Coordinates of N, CA and C in Angstrom, one line a residue:
Chain A
X1309 N -3.6 -15.4 10.2 CA -4.3 -14.3 11.0 C -5.3 -13.6 10.2
X1310 N -6.5 -14.0 10.6 CA -7.7 -13.4 10.0 C -8.0 -12.0 10.4
X1311 N -7.7 -10.9 9.7 CA -7.9 -9.6 10.1 C -9.3 -9.1 10.0
X1312 N -10.1 -9.8 9.0 CA -11.5 -9.4 8.9 C -12.3 -10.8 9.1
X1313 N -13.2 -10.7 10.0 CA -13.9 -11.8 10.4 C -15.3 -11.9 10.3
X1314 N -16.0 -12.9 9.7 CA -17.3 -12.9 9.6 C -17.7 -14.3 10.3
X1315 N -18.0 -14.2 11.5 CA -18.2 -15.4 12.3 C -19.3 -16.3 12.0
X1316 N -20.4 -15.8 11.3 CA -21.4 -16.7 10.9 C -21.4 -17.0 9.6
X1317 N -21.1 -18.3 9.3 CA -21.0 -18.8 7.9 C -22.3 -18.8 7.2
X1318 N -23.4 -18.8 7.9 CA -24.6 -18.8 7.2 C -25.7 -18.1 8.0
X1319 N -26.7 -17.7 7.3 CA -28.0 -17.0 7.9 C -29.2 -17.3 7.2
X1320 N -30.2 -17.7 7.8 CA -31.6 -18.0 7.1 C -32.5 -16.9 7.7
X1321 N -33.3 -16.2 6.8 CA -34.2 -15.2 7.1 C -35.5 -15.3 6.3
X1322 N -36.6 -15.0 6.9 CA -37.8 -15.1 6.1 C -38.0 -13.8 5.2
X1323 N -38.6 -14.0 4.1 CA -38.8 -12.9 3.3 C -39.6 -11.7 4.0
X1324 N -39.2 -10.6 3.7 CA -39.9 -9.4 4.5 C -39.2 -9.0 5.7
X1325 N -38.5 -9.8 6.4 CA -37.8 -9.6 7.7 C -36.5 -8.9 7.4
X1326 N -35.9 -8.5 8.5 CA -34.5 -7.8 8.4 C -33.5 -8.9 8.3
X1327 N -32.5 -8.7 7.6 CA -31.3 -9.6 7.6 C -30.2 -8.7 8.2
X1328 N -29.4 -9.3 9.1 CA -28.3 -8.5 9.6 C -27.0 -9.5 9.7
X1329 N -26.1 -9.0 8.8 CA -24.8 -9.6 8.6 C -23.7 -8.8 9.3
X1330 N -23.0 -9.5 10.1 CA -21.9 -8.9 11.0 C -20.5 -9.2 10.5
X1331 N -19.6 -8.3 10.9 CA -18.1 -8.4 10.5 C -17.4 -7.6 11.5
X1332 N -16.3 -8.3 11.9 CA -15.4 -7.7 12.9 C -14.0 -7.7 12.4
X1333 N -13.2 -6.6 12.7 CA -11.9 -6.4 12.2 C -10.9 -6.2 13.4
X1334 N -9.7 -6.6 13.1 CA -8.6 -6.3 14.3 C -7.6 -5.3 13.9
X1335 N -7.6 -4.8 12.7 CA -6.5 -3.9 12.4 C -7.1 -2.5 12.5
X1336 N -6.6 -1.7 13.4 CA -7.1 -0.3 13.6 C -6.7 0.6 12.5
X1337 N -5.8 0.1 11.6 CA -5.5 1.0 10.4 C -6.6 0.8 9.2
X1338 N -7.4 0.0 9.5 CA -8.6 0.0 8.4 C -9.4 1.2 8.4
X1339 N -9.6 1.8 7.4 CA -10.4 3.1 7.4 C -11.5 3.1 6.3
X1340 N -11.7 2.1 5.5 CA -12.7 2.1 4.5 C -13.2 0.6 4.4
X1341 N -14.5 0.5 4.5 CA -15.2 -0.9 4.5 C -16.1 -1.1 3.4
X1342 N -16.3 -2.2 2.9 CA -17.1 -2.4 1.8 C -17.8 -3.8 2.0
X1343 N -19.0 -3.9 1.4 CA -19.7 -5.2 1.3 C -19.9 -5.5 -0.1
X1344 N -19.5 -6.9 -0.4 CA -19.7 -7.5 -1.8 C -20.6 -8.6 -1.6
X1345 N -21.5 -8.8 -2.6 CA -22.5 -9.9 -2.7 C -22.0 -10.7 -3.9
X1346 N -22.1 -12.1 -3.7 CA -21.6 -12.9 -4.7 C -22.7 -14.1 -4.9
X1347 N -23.2 -14.2 -6.2 CA -24.0 -15.3 -6.6 C -23.2 -16.5 -7.2
X1348 N -23.7 -17.6 -7.2 CA -23.0 -18.8 -7.7 C -22.4 -18.5 -9.1
X1349 N -21.3 -19.0 -9.3 CA -20.7 -19.0 -10.7 C -20.3 -17.6 -11.2
X1350 N -20.6 -16.6 -10.3 CA -20.2 -15.2 -10.7 C -19.1 -14.5 -9.8
X1351 N -18.5 -13.5 -10.1 CA -17.7 -12.8 -9.3 C -18.3 -11.9 -8.4
X1352 N -17.6 -11.6 -7.2 CA -18.3 -10.7 -6.3 C -18.7 -9.3 -6.8
X1353 N -19.8 -8.8 -6.5 CA -20.2 -7.5 -6.9 C -20.3 -6.5 -5.8
X1354 N -19.9 -5.3 -6.0 CA -19.9 -4.2 -4.9 C -21.4 -3.9 -4.5
X1355 N -21.6 -3.8 -3.2 CA -22.9 -3.5 -2.7 C -23.0 -2.3 -2.1
X1356 N -22.2 -2.0 -1.1 CA -22.1 -0.7 -0.3 C -20.8 -0.5 0.4
X1357 N -20.6 0.8 0.6 CA -19.3 1.0 1.4 C -19.5 2.1 2.5
X1358 N -18.5 2.1 3.4 CA -18.5 3.2 4.4 C -17.1 3.6 4.7
X1359 N -16.9 4.8 4.9 CA -15.7 5.4 5.4 C -15.7 5.6 6.9
X1360 N -14.4 5.5 7.4 CA -14.3 5.6 8.9 C -14.8 6.8 9.5
X1361 N -15.0 7.8 8.7 CA -15.4 9.2 9.1 C -17.0 9.2 9.4
X1362 N -17.7 8.1 9.0 CA -19.1 7.9 9.1 C -19.3 6.8 10.0
X1363 N -20.5 6.7 10.6 CA -21.0 5.5 11.3 C -22.3 4.9 10.7
X1364 N -22.6 5.4 9.5 CA -23.9 4.8 8.9 C -23.9 5.3 7.5
X1365 N -24.2 4.3 6.5 CA -24.5 4.7 5.1 C -25.6 3.8 4.6
X1366 N -26.5 4.5 3.9 CA -27.7 4.0 3.6 C -27.9 3.9 2.0
X1367 N -28.3 2.8 1.4 CA -28.6 2.8 0.0 C -29.7 1.9 -0.2
X1368 N -30.9 2.5 -0.4 CA -32.2 1.7 -0.5 C -32.4 0.7 0.7
X1369 N -32.6 -0.4 0.3 CA -32.9 -1.6 1.4 C -31.6 -1.8 2.3
X1370 N -30.4 -1.3 1.8 CA -29.2 -1.7 2.4 C -28.5 -0.7 3.2
X1371 N -28.2 -1.0 4.5 CA -27.5 0.1 5.4 C -26.4 -0.6 6.0
X1372 N -25.3 0.1 6.0 CA -24.1 -0.4 6.8 C -23.8 0.5 8.0
X1373 N -23.6 -0.1 8.9 CA -23.3 0.5 10.4 C -21.9 0.2 10.7
X1374 N -21.2 1.2 11.2 CA -19.7 1.2 11.7 C -19.6 1.6 13.0
X1375 N -19.1 0.6 13.9 CA -18.8 1.0 15.2 C -17.2 0.9 15.4
X1376 N -16.5 2.0 15.2 CA -15.1 2.0 15.3 C -14.4 1.5 16.5
X1377 N -15.1 1.9 17.6 CA -14.6 1.5 19.0 C -14.6 0.0 19.2
X1378 N -15.7 -0.5 18.6 CA -15.8 -2.0 18.8 C -15.2 -2.8 17.6
X1379 N -14.7 -2.0 16.6 CA -14.1 -2.6 15.4 C -15.2 -3.7 14.8
X1380 N -16.4 -3.1 14.6 CA -17.4 -4.0 14.1 C -18.2 -3.1 13.1
X1381 N -18.6 -3.9 12.0 CA -19.6 -3.4 11.2 C -20.6 -4.3 10.8
X1382 N -21.8 -3.9 10.3 CA -23.0 -4.8 10.0 C -23.6 -4.2 8.9
X1383 N -24.1 -5.1 8.1 CA -25.1 -4.9 7.0 C -26.5 -5.3 7.3
X1384 N -27.3 -4.3 7.2 CA -28.8 -4.5 7.3 C -29.5 -4.5 6.0
X1385 N -30.3 -5.6 5.7 CA -31.0 -5.6 4.6 C -32.6 -5.7 5.0
X1386 N -33.4 -4.6 4.7 CA -34.7 -4.6 5.0 C -35.6 -3.9 3.9
X1387 N -36.7 -4.6 3.6 CA -37.0 -6.0 3.8 C -36.1 -6.9 3.0
X1388 N -36.0 -8.0 3.5 CA -35.1 -9.0 2.8 C -36.1 -9.7 1.7
X1389 N -35.4 -10.0 0.5 CA -36.1 -10.5 -0.6 C -35.4 -11.8 -1.0
X1390 N -36.1 -12.9 -1.7 CA -35.5 -14.0 -2.0 C -34.2 -13.7 -3.0
X1391 N -34.3 -12.8 -3.8 CA -33.1 -12.4 -4.5 C -31.9 -12.0 -3.9
X1392 N -32.1 -11.7 -2.7 CA -30.9 -11.3 -1.7 C -30.1 -12.5 -1.4
X1393 N -30.7 -13.7 -1.6 CA -29.9 -14.9 -1.2 C -28.6 -15.0 -2.0
X1394 N -27.6 -14.9 -1.4 CA -26.2 -15.0 -1.9 C -25.2 -15.1 -0.8
X1395 N -23.9 -15.1 -1.2 CA -22.9 -15.0 -0.1 C -22.4 -13.5 -0.1
X1396 N -22.3 -13.0 1.1 CA -22.0 -11.6 1.3 C -20.5 -11.6 2.0
X1397 N -19.6 -10.8 1.3 CA -18.3 -10.7 1.9 C -18.1 -9.2 2.5
X1398 N -17.5 -9.1 3.6 CA -17.1 -7.9 4.1 C -15.6 -7.7 3.8
X1399 N -15.2 -6.5 3.4 CA -13.9 -6.2 3.0 C -13.3 -4.7 3.7
X1400 N -12.1 -4.7 4.0 CA -11.6 -3.6 4.6 C -10.3 -3.2 3.9
X1401 N -10.1 -1.9 4.0 CA -8.9 -1.3 3.4 C -8.2 -0.4 4.2
X1402 N -6.7 -0.5 4.5 CA -6.0 0.4 5.4 C -5.8 1.6 4.7
X1403 N -5.6 2.7 5.6 CA -5.5 4.1 5.1 C -4.2 4.4 4.5
X1404 N -3.2 3.4 4.7 CA -1.9 3.6 4.1 C -1.6 2.7 2.9
X1405 N -2.7 2.0 2.5 CA -2.7 1.2 1.3 C -4.0 0.9 0.7
X1406 N -4.5 2.1 0.2 CA -6.0 2.0 -0.1 C -6.4 1.0 -1.3
X1407 N -5.3 0.5 -1.9 CA -5.7 -0.4 -3.1 C -5.7 -1.8 -2.6
X1408 N -5.5 -2.1 -1.3 CA -5.4 -3.5 -0.9 C -6.7 -3.7 0.0
X1409 N -7.5 -4.7 -0.6 CA -8.7 -5.1 0.1 C -8.5 -6.4 0.8
X1410 N -8.9 -6.5 2.1 CA -8.6 -7.6 2.9 C -10.1 -8.1 3.1
X1411 N -10.5 -9.3 2.7 CA -11.8 -9.9 2.7 C -12.0 -10.8 3.9
X1412 N -13.2 -10.9 4.3 CA -13.6 -11.8 5.3 C -14.0 -13.2 4.6
X1413 N -14.4 -14.1 5.3 CA -14.6 -15.4 4.8 C -16.1 -15.6 4.1
X1414 N -16.9 -14.6 4.4 CA -18.1 -14.6 3.8 C -19.3 -15.2 4.6
X1415 N -20.5 -14.7 4.4 CA -21.7 -15.2 5.1 C -22.7 -15.6 4.0
X1416 N -23.2 -16.9 4.1 CA -24.3 -17.3 3.1 C -25.6 -16.9 3.6
X1417 N -26.3 -16.1 3.0 CA -27.7 -15.5 3.3 C -28.6 -16.4 2.4
X1418 N -29.7 -16.9 3.2 CA -30.8 -17.5 2.5 C -32.0 -16.9 2.8
X1419 N -32.8 -16.3 2.0 CA -34.1 -15.7 2.3 C -35.2 -16.6 1.7
X1420 N -35.9 -17.1 2.6 CA -37.0 -18.0 2.1 C -38.4 -17.3 2.2
X1421 N -39.3 -17.9 1.3 CA -40.6 -17.2 1.3 C -41.4 -17.3 2.7
Chain B
X246 N -22.1 -1.7 -20.5 CA -20.8 -2.1 -21.2 C -20.2 -3.4 -20.6
X247 N -19.3 -3.9 -21.2 CA -18.7 -5.2 -20.8 C -18.0 -5.1 -19.6
X248 N -18.1 -6.3 -18.8 CA -17.5 -6.2 -17.5 C -16.0 -6.8 -17.6
X249 N -15.6 -7.2 -16.5 CA -14.2 -7.8 -16.5 C -14.4 -9.3 -16.9
X250 N -13.5 -9.6 -17.8 CA -13.5 -11.0 -18.4 C -12.1 -11.7 -18.1
X251 N -12.2 -12.9 -17.9 CA -11.2 -13.8 -17.5 C -11.1 -15.1 -18.4
X252 N -10.0 -15.5 -18.8 CA -10.0 -16.8 -19.5 C -8.6 -17.6 -19.2
X253 N -8.7 -18.7 -19.3 CA -9.9 -19.6 -19.4 C -10.7 -19.6 -18.2
X254 N -12.0 -20.0 -18.3 CA -12.8 -20.2 -17.0 C -12.5 -21.4 -16.1
X255 N -12.0 -22.3 -16.7 CA -11.5 -23.6 -16.1 C -10.1 -23.9 -16.7
X256 N -9.3 -24.4 -15.8 CA -8.0 -25.0 -16.3 C -7.6 -26.1 -15.4
X257 N -7.4 -27.2 -16.1 CA -6.9 -28.3 -15.4 C -5.4 -28.6 -16.0
X258 N -4.5 -28.8 -15.0 CA -3.2 -29.1 -15.4 C -2.5 -30.1 -14.7
X259 N -1.4 -30.5 -15.0 CA -0.6 -31.4 -14.3 C 0.4 -30.8 -13.5
X260 N 0.7 -31.3 -12.3 CA 1.7 -30.8 -11.5 C 3.1 -30.6 -12.2
X261 N 3.7 -29.5 -12.1 CA 4.9 -29.2 -12.8 C 4.7 -28.3 -14.0
X262 N 3.7 -28.2 -14.5 CA 3.3 -27.5 -15.8 C 3.2 -25.9 -15.4
X263 N 3.5 -25.1 -16.3 CA 3.1 -23.7 -16.2 C 1.8 -23.4 -16.6
X264 N 1.2 -22.4 -16.1 CA -0.1 -21.9 -16.6 C -0.1 -20.5 -16.6
X265 N -0.9 -19.9 -17.6 CA -1.1 -18.5 -17.7 C -2.6 -18.1 -17.8
X266 N -2.9 -17.3 -16.8 CA -4.3 -16.9 -16.7 C -4.4 -15.4 -17.1
X267 N -5.5 -15.1 -17.9 CA -5.7 -13.8 -18.5 C -6.8 -13.0 -17.9
X268 N -6.6 -11.8 -17.8 CA -7.7 -10.9 -17.3 C -7.8 -9.7 -18.3
X269 N -9.0 -9.5 -18.7 CA -9.3 -8.3 -19.5 C -10.2 -7.3 -18.8
X270 N -9.7 -6.1 -18.2 CA -10.3 -5.3 -17.4 C -11.4 -4.6 -18.2
X271 N -12.3 -3.8 -17.3 CA -13.2 -2.9 -17.9 C -12.4 -1.8 -18.7
X272 N -12.9 -1.4 -19.9 CA -12.2 -0.4 -20.6 C -12.1 0.8 -19.9
X273 N -10.9 1.4 -19.9 CA -10.6 2.7 -19.1 C -10.3 2.5 -17.8
X274 N -10.4 1.2 -17.2 CA -10.0 1.1 -15.7 C -8.5 1.2 -15.6
X275 N -7.9 2.1 -14.7 CA -6.6 2.1 -14.5 C -6.0 1.2 -13.7
X276 N -6.7 0.6 -12.7 CA -6.2 -0.2 -11.7 C -6.7 -1.6 -12.0
X277 N -5.8 -2.6 -11.7 CA -6.2 -4.0 -12.0 C -5.5 -4.8 -10.8
X278 N -6.3 -5.8 -10.4 CA -5.9 -6.5 -9.1 C -6.1 -8.0 -9.4
X279 N -5.2 -8.8 -8.8 CA -5.3 -10.2 -8.8 C -5.6 -10.7 -7.4
X280 N -6.6 -11.7 -7.4 CA -6.9 -12.3 -5.9 C -6.9 -13.8 -6.2
X281 N -6.6 -14.6 -5.1 CA -6.9 -16.1 -5.1 C -7.9 -16.2 -4.1
X282 N -8.7 -17.2 -4.3 CA -10.0 -17.5 -3.4 C -10.0 -19.1 -3.2
X283 N -9.7 -19.5 -2.0 CA -9.9 -20.9 -1.7 C -11.3 -21.2 -1.3
X284 N -11.7 -22.5 -1.4 CA -13.1 -22.8 -1.2 C -13.4 -22.5 0.3
X285 N -14.5 -21.7 0.5 CA -15.1 -21.4 1.7 C -14.3 -20.2 2.2
X286 N -13.5 -19.4 1.5 CA -12.8 -18.2 2.0 C -13.2 -17.2 1.1
X287 N -12.8 -15.9 1.6 CA -12.8 -14.7 0.8 C -11.6 -14.5 -0.2
X288 N -11.7 -13.6 -1.2 CA -10.6 -13.4 -2.0 C -9.4 -13.0 -1.2
X289 N -8.3 -13.4 -1.6 CA -7.0 -13.1 -0.9 C -6.2 -12.2 -2.0
X290 N -5.7 -11.2 -1.5 CA -4.9 -10.2 -2.4 C -3.7 -10.8 -2.9
X291 N -3.3 -10.8 -4.2 CA -2.2 -11.2 -4.6 C -1.2 -10.0 -5.1
X292 N -1.7 -9.2 -6.1 CA -0.9 -8.1 -6.6 C -1.9 -7.1 -7.3
X293 N -1.4 -5.9 -7.6 CA -2.2 -4.9 -8.4 C -1.3 -4.1 -9.3
X294 N -1.9 -3.5 -10.3 CA -1.3 -2.6 -11.1 C -2.1 -1.3 -11.4
X295 N -1.2 -0.2 -11.4 CA -1.8 1.0 -11.9 C -1.2 1.2 -13.4
X296 N -2.1 1.3 -14.3 CA -1.6 1.2 -15.6 C -0.8 0.0 -15.9
X297 N 0.4 0.2 -16.3 CA 1.3 -0.9 -16.5 C 2.3 -1.3 -15.4
X298 N 2.2 -0.4 -14.4 CA 3.2 -0.5 -13.3 C 2.6 -1.4 -12.2
X299 N 3.4 -2.4 -11.7 CA 3.1 -3.3 -10.7 C 3.4 -2.6 -9.4
X300 N 2.3 -2.2 -8.7 CA 2.5 -1.4 -7.6 C 2.8 -2.2 -6.2
X301 N 2.2 -3.4 -6.2 CA 2.3 -4.1 -4.9 C 2.1 -5.5 -5.3
X302 N 3.2 -6.4 -5.0 CA 3.1 -7.8 -5.2 C 3.4 -8.5 -4.0
X303 N 3.0 -7.9 -2.9 CA 3.3 -8.5 -1.5 C 2.5 -9.8 -1.3
X304 N 1.5 -9.9 -2.0 CA 0.7 -11.1 -1.8 C 0.9 -12.4 -2.6
X305 N 1.8 -12.2 -3.5 CA 2.2 -13.3 -4.3 C 3.0 -14.4 -3.4
X306 N 2.4 -15.6 -3.4 CA 2.9 -16.6 -2.4 C 4.4 -16.9 -2.5
X307 N 4.9 -16.9 -3.7 CA 6.4 -17.3 -3.9 C 6.8 -16.9 -5.2
X308 N 8.0 -17.2 -5.6 CA 8.6 -16.6 -6.9 C 8.1 -17.4 -8.1
X309 N 7.3 -18.6 -7.8 CA 6.7 -19.2 -9.0 C 5.5 -18.4 -9.6
X310 N 5.1 -17.4 -8.9 CA 3.9 -16.5 -9.3 C 4.5 -15.2 -9.8
X311 N 3.9 -14.7 -10.9 CA 4.4 -13.5 -11.5 C 3.1 -13.0 -12.3
X312 N 3.2 -11.6 -12.3 CA 2.1 -10.9 -13.1 C 2.6 -9.8 -14.0
X313 N 2.0 -9.6 -15.1 CA 2.4 -8.5 -16.1 C 1.2 -7.8 -16.5
X314 N 1.3 -6.7 -17.0 CA 0.3 -5.8 -17.6 C 0.9 -4.9 -18.6
X315 N 1.7 -5.3 -19.6 CA 2.6 -4.6 -20.4 C 2.1 -3.3 -21.1
X316 N 0.8 -3.3 -21.5 CA 0.3 -2.1 -22.1 C -0.8 -1.4 -21.3
X317 N -0.9 -1.9 -20.1 CA -1.7 -1.1 -19.0 C -3.2 -1.6 -19.3
X318 N -3.5 -2.7 -20.1 CA -4.9 -3.1 -20.2 C -5.0 -4.5 -19.7
X319 N -4.7 -5.5 -20.6 CA -4.8 -6.9 -20.3 C -3.6 -7.4 -19.4
X320 N -4.0 -8.1 -18.4 CA -3.0 -8.7 -17.6 C -3.0 -10.2 -17.7
X321 N -1.7 -10.7 -17.5 CA -1.6 -12.1 -17.3 C -0.9 -12.6 -15.9
X322 N -1.5 -13.5 -15.2 CA -1.0 -14.1 -14.1 C -0.2 -15.4 -14.4
X323 N 1.0 -15.5 -14.2 CA 1.6 -16.9 -14.5 C 2.1 -17.6 -13.3
X324 N 1.8 -19.0 -13.3 CA 2.3 -19.7 -12.3 C 3.2 -20.8 -12.9
X325 N 4.4 -20.8 -12.6 CA 5.4 -21.8 -13.0 C 5.4 -23.0 -12.2
X326 N 5.6 -24.1 -12.8 CA 5.9 -25.3 -11.9 C 4.8 -25.5 -11.0
X327 N 3.6 -25.7 -11.5 CA 2.5 -25.8 -10.6 C 2.5 -26.8 -9.7
X328 N 1.9 -26.5 -8.5 CA 1.7 -27.6 -7.4 C 0.3 -27.7 -7.2
X329 N -0.1 -28.8 -6.4 CA -1.5 -29.1 -6.2 C -1.9 -28.1 -5.2
X330 N -1.2 -27.5 -4.4 CA -1.6 -26.3 -3.5 C -2.0 -25.2 -4.2
X331 N -1.6 -25.0 -5.4 CA -2.1 -23.8 -6.3 C -3.5 -23.9 -6.7
X332 N -4.1 -25.0 -6.5 CA -5.5 -25.2 -6.9 C -6.5 -24.2 -6.2
X333 N -7.1 -23.4 -7.0 CA -8.1 -22.4 -6.4 C -8.7 -21.6 -7.4
X334 N -9.6 -20.7 -7.1 CA -10.3 -19.8 -8.0 C -9.3 -18.6 -8.0
X335 N -8.9 -18.2 -9.2 CA -8.1 -16.9 -9.4 C -9.0 -15.8 -9.9
X336 N -9.2 -14.7 -9.1 CA -10.0 -13.7 -9.7 C -9.2 -12.4 -10.0
X337 N -9.7 -11.8 -10.9 CA -9.2 -10.4 -11.4 C -10.2 -9.4 -11.1
X338 N -9.9 -8.3 -10.7 CA -10.7 -7.1 -10.6 C -10.2 -5.8 -11.1
X339 N -11.0 -4.9 -11.7 CA -10.3 -3.6 -12.0 C -11.2 -2.4 -11.4
X340 N -10.6 -1.3 -11.4 CA -11.3 -0.2 -11.0 C -10.8 1.2 -11.8
X341 N -11.7 2.1 -11.6 CA -11.3 3.4 -12.4 C -10.0 4.0 -11.9
X342 N -9.8 3.9 -10.7 CA -8.5 4.5 -10.1 C -8.5 4.0 -8.8
X343 N -7.4 4.2 -8.1 CA -7.2 3.8 -6.7 C -8.3 4.3 -5.8
X344 N -8.7 3.6 -4.9 CA -9.6 3.8 -3.8 C -11.1 3.6 -4.4
X345 N -11.3 3.5 -5.7 CA -12.7 3.3 -6.2 C -13.0 1.9 -6.2
X346 N -14.3 1.6 -6.3 CA -14.8 0.3 -6.2 C -14.2 -0.7 -7.3
X347 N -13.9 -1.7 -6.7 CA -13.3 -2.8 -7.6 C -14.4 -3.7 -8.2
X348 N -14.2 -3.9 -9.5 CA -15.4 -4.8 -10.2 C -14.6 -6.1 -10.6
X349 N -15.2 -7.2 -10.0 CA -14.7 -8.5 -10.2 C -15.0 -9.2 -11.5
X350 N -14.2 -10.1 -12.0 CA -14.5 -10.9 -13.0 C -15.0 -12.2 -12.6
X351 N -15.3 -13.2 -13.5 CA -16.0 -14.4 -13.0 C -15.0 -15.4 -12.5
X352 N -13.7 -15.1 -12.7 CA -12.6 -16.0 -12.1 C -12.3 -17.1 -13.0
X353 N -11.1 -17.6 -12.8 CA -10.5 -18.9 -13.4 C -10.4 -20.0 -12.4
X354 N -11.0 -21.0 -12.5 CA -10.8 -22.0 -11.6 C -9.8 -23.0 -12.0
X355 N -8.6 -23.1 -11.2 CA -7.4 -23.8 -11.5 C -7.4 -25.1 -10.6
X356 N -7.2 -26.3 -11.5 CA -7.1 -27.5 -10.8 C -5.8 -28.2 -11.1
X357 N -4.9 -28.4 -10.2 CA -3.6 -28.9 -10.5 C -3.7 -30.4 -9.9
X358 N -3.5 -31.3 -10.9 CA -3.5 -32.8 -10.5 C -2.2 -33.2 -10.2

């Protein structure tokens, strides 16, 4: 039972354009959401997060949007750069167990020149 | 400063052998987490510690898996009587305290023959 779903295994975007990575969740008890980025042979690194009391959080080129009614969040990267090429994991944490992160299966982003 | 380190980076073992995987968290980080990641999947929660206390071990697959963090710093994940299905990447993460961002180590890739 996959509680956090990333339905697109891969995404290819031209440099300078917007990358949109999507994530859906099923558990209404999730109230904190994070995006991690992973390069080959390295561990995932934290990118950006959002609490359920917000619907948007922005950090430089990265913006995360949360639609609680649709149980959907997305990560926007604009403008995309070749160095953004990596696997992106969406993760969620329930309000009654904030130490437990449930990860999605990841989306591989390729930014080409 | 130094990030989370894990050793060994690669471990090949024969079925039935015991293995011990080590995690050295970021200095001062209170919380330590263990995850398992299969190919093409996101990290799957196994267990976590606050200081030396194991707070949640609900993700450990069975009683062959155990973890300890006796002095609240370095942690060891032990798998007894390994089976081929235990083959995966085992990742450790640490955080300053609960709910804070988790920082991942590079992982130990375990292959059980």
